[in-house]
Coordinates of C-alpha atoms in Angstrom, one line a residue:
M1 CA 16.1 -77.1 -21.5
N2 CA 18.4 -77.9 -18.5
D3 CA 20.7 -75.5 -16.7
S4 CA 23.7 -76.4 -18.9
D5 CA 21.7 -75.5 -22.0
Q6 CA 20.7 -72.0 -20.9
F7 CA 21.0 -69.5 -23.7
D8 CA 23.0 -66.3 -23.7
W9 CA 20.8 -63.3 -23.4
N10 CA 23.1 -61.4 -25.9
D11 CA 22.1 -63.9 -28.6
L12 CA 18.6 -62.3 -28.6
K13 CA 20.1 -59.2 -30.2
H14 CA 21.3 -61.3 -33.1
F15 CA 17.9 -62.9 -33.5
L16 CA 16.2 -59.5 -33.5
A17 CA 18.6 -58.0 -36.0
I18 CA 18.0 -60.9 -38.4
A19 CA 14.2 -60.7 -37.9
R20 CA 14.3 -57.0 -38.7
Q21 CA 16.8 -57.0 -41.5
G22 CA 15.9 -60.3 -43.2
S23 CA 19.5 -61.5 -43.8
A24 CA 22.6 -62.2 -41.8
L25 CA 24.6 -59.8 -43.9
A26 CA 22.3 -56.8 -43.3
A27 CA 22.1 -57.8 -39.6
S28 CA 25.9 -57.9 -39.3
K29 CA 26.1 -54.3 -40.6
V30 CA 23.6 -53.1 -38.1
L31 CA 25.4 -54.9 -35.2
G32 CA 28.9 -54.1 -36.4
L33 CA 29.9 -57.7 -36.4
S34 CA 31.0 -60.2 -39.1
Q35 CA 28.3 -62.1 -41.0
S36 CA 29.7 -65.5 -39.7
T37 CA 29.5 -64.3 -36.1
V38 CA 25.8 -63.4 -36.5
Q39 CA 25.1 -66.7 -38.2
R40 CA 26.9 -68.7 -35.5
R41 CA 25.2 -66.9 -32.6
L42 CA 21.8 -67.5 -34.1
T43 CA 22.6 -71.2 -34.5
E44 CA 23.8 -71.3 -30.9
L45 CA 20.5 -69.7 -29.7
E46 CA 18.4 -72.2 -31.7
S47 CA 20.5 -75.0 -30.3
S48 CA 20.1 -73.9 -26.7
L49 CA 16.4 -73.4 -27.1
S50 CA 16.1 -76.7 -29.0
C51 CA 13.9 -75.1 -31.7
Q52 CA 14.1 -73.5 -35.1
L53 CA 13.6 -69.8 -35.2
V54 CA 14.2 -69.1 -38.9
H55 CA 14.0 -70.7 -42.3
R56 CA 17.3 -70.2 -44.2
H57 CA 17.0 -69.4 -47.9
A58 CA 19.5 -68.4 -50.6
K59 CA 18.2 -64.8 -50.5
G60 CA 17.9 -64.4 -46.8
Y61 CA 16.1 -65.5 -43.7
R62 CA 12.4 -65.9 -42.9
L63 CA 11.0 -66.4 -39.4
T64 CA 9.4 -69.7 -38.5
E65 CA 5.9 -69.6 -36.9
L66 CA 7.6 -69.9 -33.5
G67 CA 10.0 -67.1 -34.4
H68 CA 7.1 -64.8 -35.2
Q69 CA 5.5 -65.7 -31.8
L70 CA 8.7 -65.1 -29.9
R71 CA 9.7 -61.8 -31.6
P72 CA 7.4 -59.5 -29.6
H73 CA 8.5 -61.1 -26.3
V74 CA 12.2 -60.7 -27.3
E75 CA 11.5 -57.0 -28.2
Q76 CA 10.0 -56.5 -24.7
V77 CA 13.3 -57.9 -23.2
E78 CA 15.2 -55.5 -25.4
D79 CA 13.2 -52.6 -24.2
A80 CA 13.5 -53.6 -20.6
I81 CA 17.3 -53.9 -20.8
A82 CA 17.6 -50.6 -22.6
A83 CA 15.5 -48.9 -19.9
L84 CA 17.7 -50.5 -17.2
E85 CA 20.8 -49.3 -18.9
R86 CA 19.4 -45.7 -19.1
H87 CA 18.5 -45.7 -15.4
L88 CA 21.9 -47.0 -14.4
A89 CA 23.5 -44.3 -16.6
A90 CA 21.3 -41.7 -14.9
S91 CA 22.5 -42.8 -11.5
K92 CA 26.1 -41.9 -12.2
T93 CA 26.8 -38.4 -11.0
A94 CA 30.5 -37.9 -12.0
L95 CA 31.2 -35.7 -15.0
V96 CA 33.5 -38.3 -16.5
G97 CA 33.1 -40.8 -19.4
T98 CA 31.9 -40.9 -23.0
I99 CA 28.9 -39.2 -24.6
R100 CA 27.8 -41.0 -27.8
V101 CA 26.5 -38.5 -30.3
T102 CA 24.9 -39.3 -33.7
C103 CA 25.0 -36.7 -36.5
P104 CA 25.1 -36.9 -40.3
E105 CA 28.6 -37.7 -41.5
P106 CA 29.3 -34.5 -43.5
F107 CA 28.5 -32.3 -40.5
V108 CA 30.6 -34.4 -38.1
Y109 CA 33.7 -33.5 -40.2
R110 CA 32.7 -29.8 -40.0
I111 CA 32.2 -30.1 -36.2
M112 CA 35.6 -31.7 -35.8
K113 CA 37.2 -28.8 -37.7
S114 CA 35.4 -26.1 -35.7
Q115 CA 36.3 -24.9 -32.2
L116 CA 33.2 -26.6 -30.7
L117 CA 34.9 -29.6 -29.1
T118 CA 37.9 -27.6 -28.0
L119 CA 35.6 -25.4 -26.0
F120 CA 33.8 -28.3 -24.6
Y121 CA 36.9 -30.2 -23.5
A122 CA 38.3 -27.0 -21.9
R123 CA 35.3 -27.0 -19.6
Y124 CA 34.9 -30.8 -19.2
P125 CA 38.4 -32.4 -19.5
R126 CA 37.2 -35.8 -18.2
L127 CA 34.4 -36.1 -20.8
H128 CA 34.9 -37.5 -24.3
V129 CA 32.6 -37.2 -27.3
E130 CA 32.3 -40.2 -29.6
F131 CA 30.4 -39.6 -32.9
V132 CA 28.3 -42.5 -34.2
M133 CA 27.5 -42.1 -37.9
S134 CA 24.9 -44.0 -39.8
D135 CA 22.8 -43.8 -43.0
R136 CA 19.7 -44.3 -40.8
F137 CA 18.3 -42.6 -37.7
L138 CA 19.9 -44.3 -34.7
D139 CA 17.5 -45.4 -32.0
L140 CA 18.2 -43.4 -28.8
S141 CA 15.7 -45.5 -26.8
K142 CA 17.8 -48.6 -27.5
G143 CA 21.1 -46.9 -26.5
E144 CA 22.5 -46.7 -30.0
A145 CA 23.5 -43.1 -29.1
E146 CA 22.7 -40.7 -26.3
I147 CA 22.5 -37.4 -28.1
A148 CA 21.3 -36.8 -31.7
I149 CA 21.9 -33.7 -33.8
R150 CA 19.3 -34.5 -36.4
A151 CA 17.5 -32.8 -39.3
G152 CA 13.7 -33.5 -39.7
E153 CA 10.6 -33.2 -37.6
M154 CA 10.4 -34.7 -34.1
S155 CA 8.1 -37.7 -34.1
D156 CA 9.4 -39.9 -31.2
E157 CA 7.6 -39.1 -28.0
T158 CA 10.3 -40.7 -25.9
L159 CA 12.7 -38.0 -27.0
I160 CA 13.1 -34.5 -25.6
G161 CA 15.0 -31.7 -27.2
R162 CA 15.2 -28.3 -28.8
K163 CA 15.1 -26.9 -32.3
I164 CA 18.4 -25.3 -33.0
S165 CA 18.2 -24.0 -36.5
D166 CA 16.6 -24.2 -39.9
S167 CA 18.5 -25.5 -42.9
P168 CA 17.7 -24.0 -46.4
W169 CA 17.8 -26.3 -49.4
G170 CA 18.2 -25.8 -53.2
I171 CA 18.5 -27.7 -56.4
Y172 CA 22.0 -28.3 -57.6
A173 CA 23.8 -29.6 -60.7
S174 CA 27.5 -29.9 -61.8
L175 CA 28.7 -27.4 -64.3
S176 CA 29.4 -30.2 -66.7
Y177 CA 25.7 -31.2 -66.5
V178 CA 24.5 -27.6 -67.1
E179 CA 26.8 -27.2 -70.1
K180 CA 25.3 -30.4 -71.6
H181 CA 21.7 -30.1 -70.6
G182 CA 21.1 -26.5 -69.6
K183 CA 19.5 -25.6 -66.3
P184 CA 15.9 -25.2 -65.1
E185 CA 14.5 -21.7 -64.7
R186 CA 11.5 -22.7 -62.7
I187 CA 10.6 -25.7 -60.5
E188 CA 8.3 -27.2 -63.2
D189 CA 11.2 -27.2 -65.6
I190 CA 12.8 -30.1 -63.6
N191 CA 10.4 -32.4 -65.3
R192 CA 12.5 -32.0 -68.5
H193 CA 15.7 -32.9 -66.7
F194 CA 17.6 -35.9 -65.4
V195 CA 17.4 -36.2 -61.6
I196 CA 19.0 -38.3 -58.9
G197 CA 16.4 -40.0 -56.8
F198 CA 16.4 -41.3 -53.2
D199 CA 16.4 -44.9 -52.0
G200 CA 16.4 -46.9 -48.8
A201 CA 16.1 -45.0 -45.6
L202 CA 16.0 -41.7 -47.6
N203 CA 13.0 -42.7 -49.7
D204 CA 10.6 -41.0 -47.3
H205 CA 12.8 -37.9 -46.8
R206 CA 11.1 -34.6 -47.3
A207 CA 13.2 -33.8 -50.3
A208 CA 12.3 -37.2 -51.8
R209 CA 8.6 -36.5 -51.4
W210 CA 9.0 -33.0 -52.8
L211 CA 10.8 -34.3 -55.9
R212 CA 8.1 -36.9 -56.6
E213 CA 5.3 -34.3 -56.2
N214 CA 6.9 -31.5 -58.1
A215 CA 8.8 -33.3 -60.9
P216 CA 6.9 -36.6 -61.5
Q217 CA 8.0 -36.6 -65.2
A218 CA 11.7 -36.1 -64.5
Q219 CA 13.9 -39.1 -65.6
V220 CA 15.5 -40.7 -62.6
V221 CA 19.0 -41.8 -63.7
A222 CA 20.2 -43.0 -60.3
R223 CA 19.0 -43.6 -56.8
V224 CA 21.1 -43.3 -53.6
N225 CA 20.5 -44.1 -49.9
S226 CA 22.8 -41.4 -48.3
I227 CA 23.3 -37.7 -48.6
P228 CA 27.1 -38.1 -49.3
G229 CA 26.1 -40.4 -52.1
L230 CA 23.7 -37.8 -53.4
V231 CA 26.4 -35.2 -53.4
Y232 CA 28.8 -37.5 -55.3
A233 CA 26.3 -38.4 -57.9
M234 CA 25.4 -34.8 -58.5
K235 CA 29.1 -33.7 -58.8
S236 CA 29.6 -36.6 -61.3
G237 CA 27.2 -34.9 -63.6
L238 CA 24.5 -37.5 -63.5
G239 CA 21.6 -35.1 -62.9
L240 CA 19.9 -32.5 -60.7
A241 CA 19.7 -33.1 -56.9
P242 CA 18.0 -31.3 -54.0
L243 CA 20.6 -30.7 -51.3
P244 CA 21.3 -28.5 -48.2
I245 CA 22.8 -25.2 -49.1
A246 CA 25.3 -25.5 -46.2
L247 CA 26.7 -28.7 -47.8
V248 CA 27.4 -27.8 -51.4
D249 CA 27.0 -24.0 -52.0
N250 CA 30.2 -22.5 -53.4
E251 CA 31.7 -25.9 -54.1
P252 CA 33.9 -26.0 -57.1
Q253 CA 32.2 -27.0 -60.4
V254 CA 28.8 -27.0 -58.7
L255 CA 25.9 -24.6 -59.4
R256 CA 22.8 -23.9 -57.4
V257 CA 20.2 -23.8 -60.3
L258 CA 17.1 -23.1 -58.1
G259 CA 16.5 -22.0 -54.6
P260 CA 16.5 -21.6 -51.7
I261 CA 13.2 -23.4 -51.9
P262 CA 11.1 -22.9 -48.7
A263 CA 9.2 -26.2 -49.1
L264 CA 12.5 -28.0 -48.9
S265 CA 13.8 -26.3 -45.7
T266 CA 14.4 -28.7 -42.8
S267 CA 14.8 -28.1 -39.1
W268 CA 17.7 -29.2 -37.0
Y269 CA 17.1 -30.6 -33.5
L270 CA 19.2 -31.5 -30.5
L271 CA 17.6 -34.6 -29.0
M272 CA 18.1 -37.0 -26.1
H273 CA 16.0 -39.7 -24.5
R274 CA 13.9 -38.3 -21.6
D275 CA 15.3 -41.0 -19.2
L276 CA 18.8 -39.4 -19.7
R277 CA 17.8 -35.8 -19.0
R278 CA 19.3 -36.0 -15.5
T279 CA 22.4 -37.9 -16.5
P280 CA 25.1 -35.4 -15.7
R281 CA 27.6 -36.2 -18.6
V282 CA 24.8 -36.3 -21.2
R283 CA 23.1 -33.2 -19.8
A284 CA 26.4 -31.4 -19.7
F285 CA 26.9 -31.8 -23.5
F286 CA 23.3 -31.0 -24.2
D287 CA 23.3 -27.8 -22.2
F288 CA 26.7 -26.8 -23.7
I289 CA 25.4 -27.1 -27.3
I290 CA 22.4 -24.9 -26.4
E291 CA 24.8 -22.4 -24.8
R292 CA 27.0 -22.3 -27.8
L293 CA 24.4 -22.1 -30.6
D294 CA 26.6 -19.3 -32.0
V295 CA 29.1 -22.0 -32.9
I296 CA 26.9 -24.9 -33.9
R297 CA 24.4 -23.0 -36.1
P298 CA 26.9 -21.9 -38.8
I299 CA 28.1 -25.5 -39.0
L300 CA 24.6 -26.7 -39.9
I301 CA 23.4 -23.9 -42.1
E302 CA 26.3 -22.0 -43.7
P303 CA 28.5 -23.2 -46.6
A304 CA 32.0 -24.4 -45.6
S305 CA 33.6 -21.6 -47.5
Q306 CA 31.9 -19.0 -45.3
Q307 CA 33.0 -20.7 -42.1
E308 CA 36.6 -20.9 -43.4
T309 CA 36.5 -17.2 -44.2
K310 CA 35.3 -16.4 -40.7
S311 CA 38.0 -18.7 -39.2
S312 CA 40.7 -16.9 -41.1
A313 CA 39.3 -13.5 -40.0
D314 CA 39.4 -14.6 -36.4
R315 CA 43.0 -15.6 -36.7

């Protein structure tokens, strides 16, 4: 490879995305690019390296032997670049710029309707919060976001944070489903009902495991890979579904048939990468959320109707 054929380092991202996702379409969704762009950049990378990295099939891509050999080295480059970016971010001292925050989509809407951001911007007018929503947990170590408001147990040792609340869950059904099939009186009764199952990134969710363990004989009529999808399927009358009380309690035409169920309760955490703990703009948002737990906790654990009642009373 001569100097004129040097590859673009950015093309390594496209190679990794395809290696991890198995197809250009799935990789394009992760990268936020068009499928044709991902395919073109991979082809350009192979051309500049004068070697084939993937086998192309009708159903997706499979790494060549050389592709398998190169993947761990490319991942090391990815980690090094992410670490460099975090250190550069930490070196900036001005309280100005954007903080990228990942949070489940239904709760982003509730945050936007609350006074939380208004209070934050009043204190830090040169800072801006950008929400990044995804069906999967975004990787803070790779810079996909800087702050996470996330439900579930902490398992990544590169992250630091604080538990901010517990979220109770129950079993829900639409009124139309209950009118047609009745409702369970005990947990074991779920075995005689239709249920909505979990798929994709949610397949290992605590609620998915609980449903498999406690209602193994229940008939799964649909599987979804997002919490909004689970809510929609339940409201459509397809079957029973475990859901956060804050999300659907007191919703029209919806009934909580069981719960709160202690085994389904999840914890909410505020998280950031440990390399960013001294980055002023990131730390400012992190510390602000901890200071205003009185505002963020109701958003995460109370039904929307209760928050609207409180808001009306405040006015």
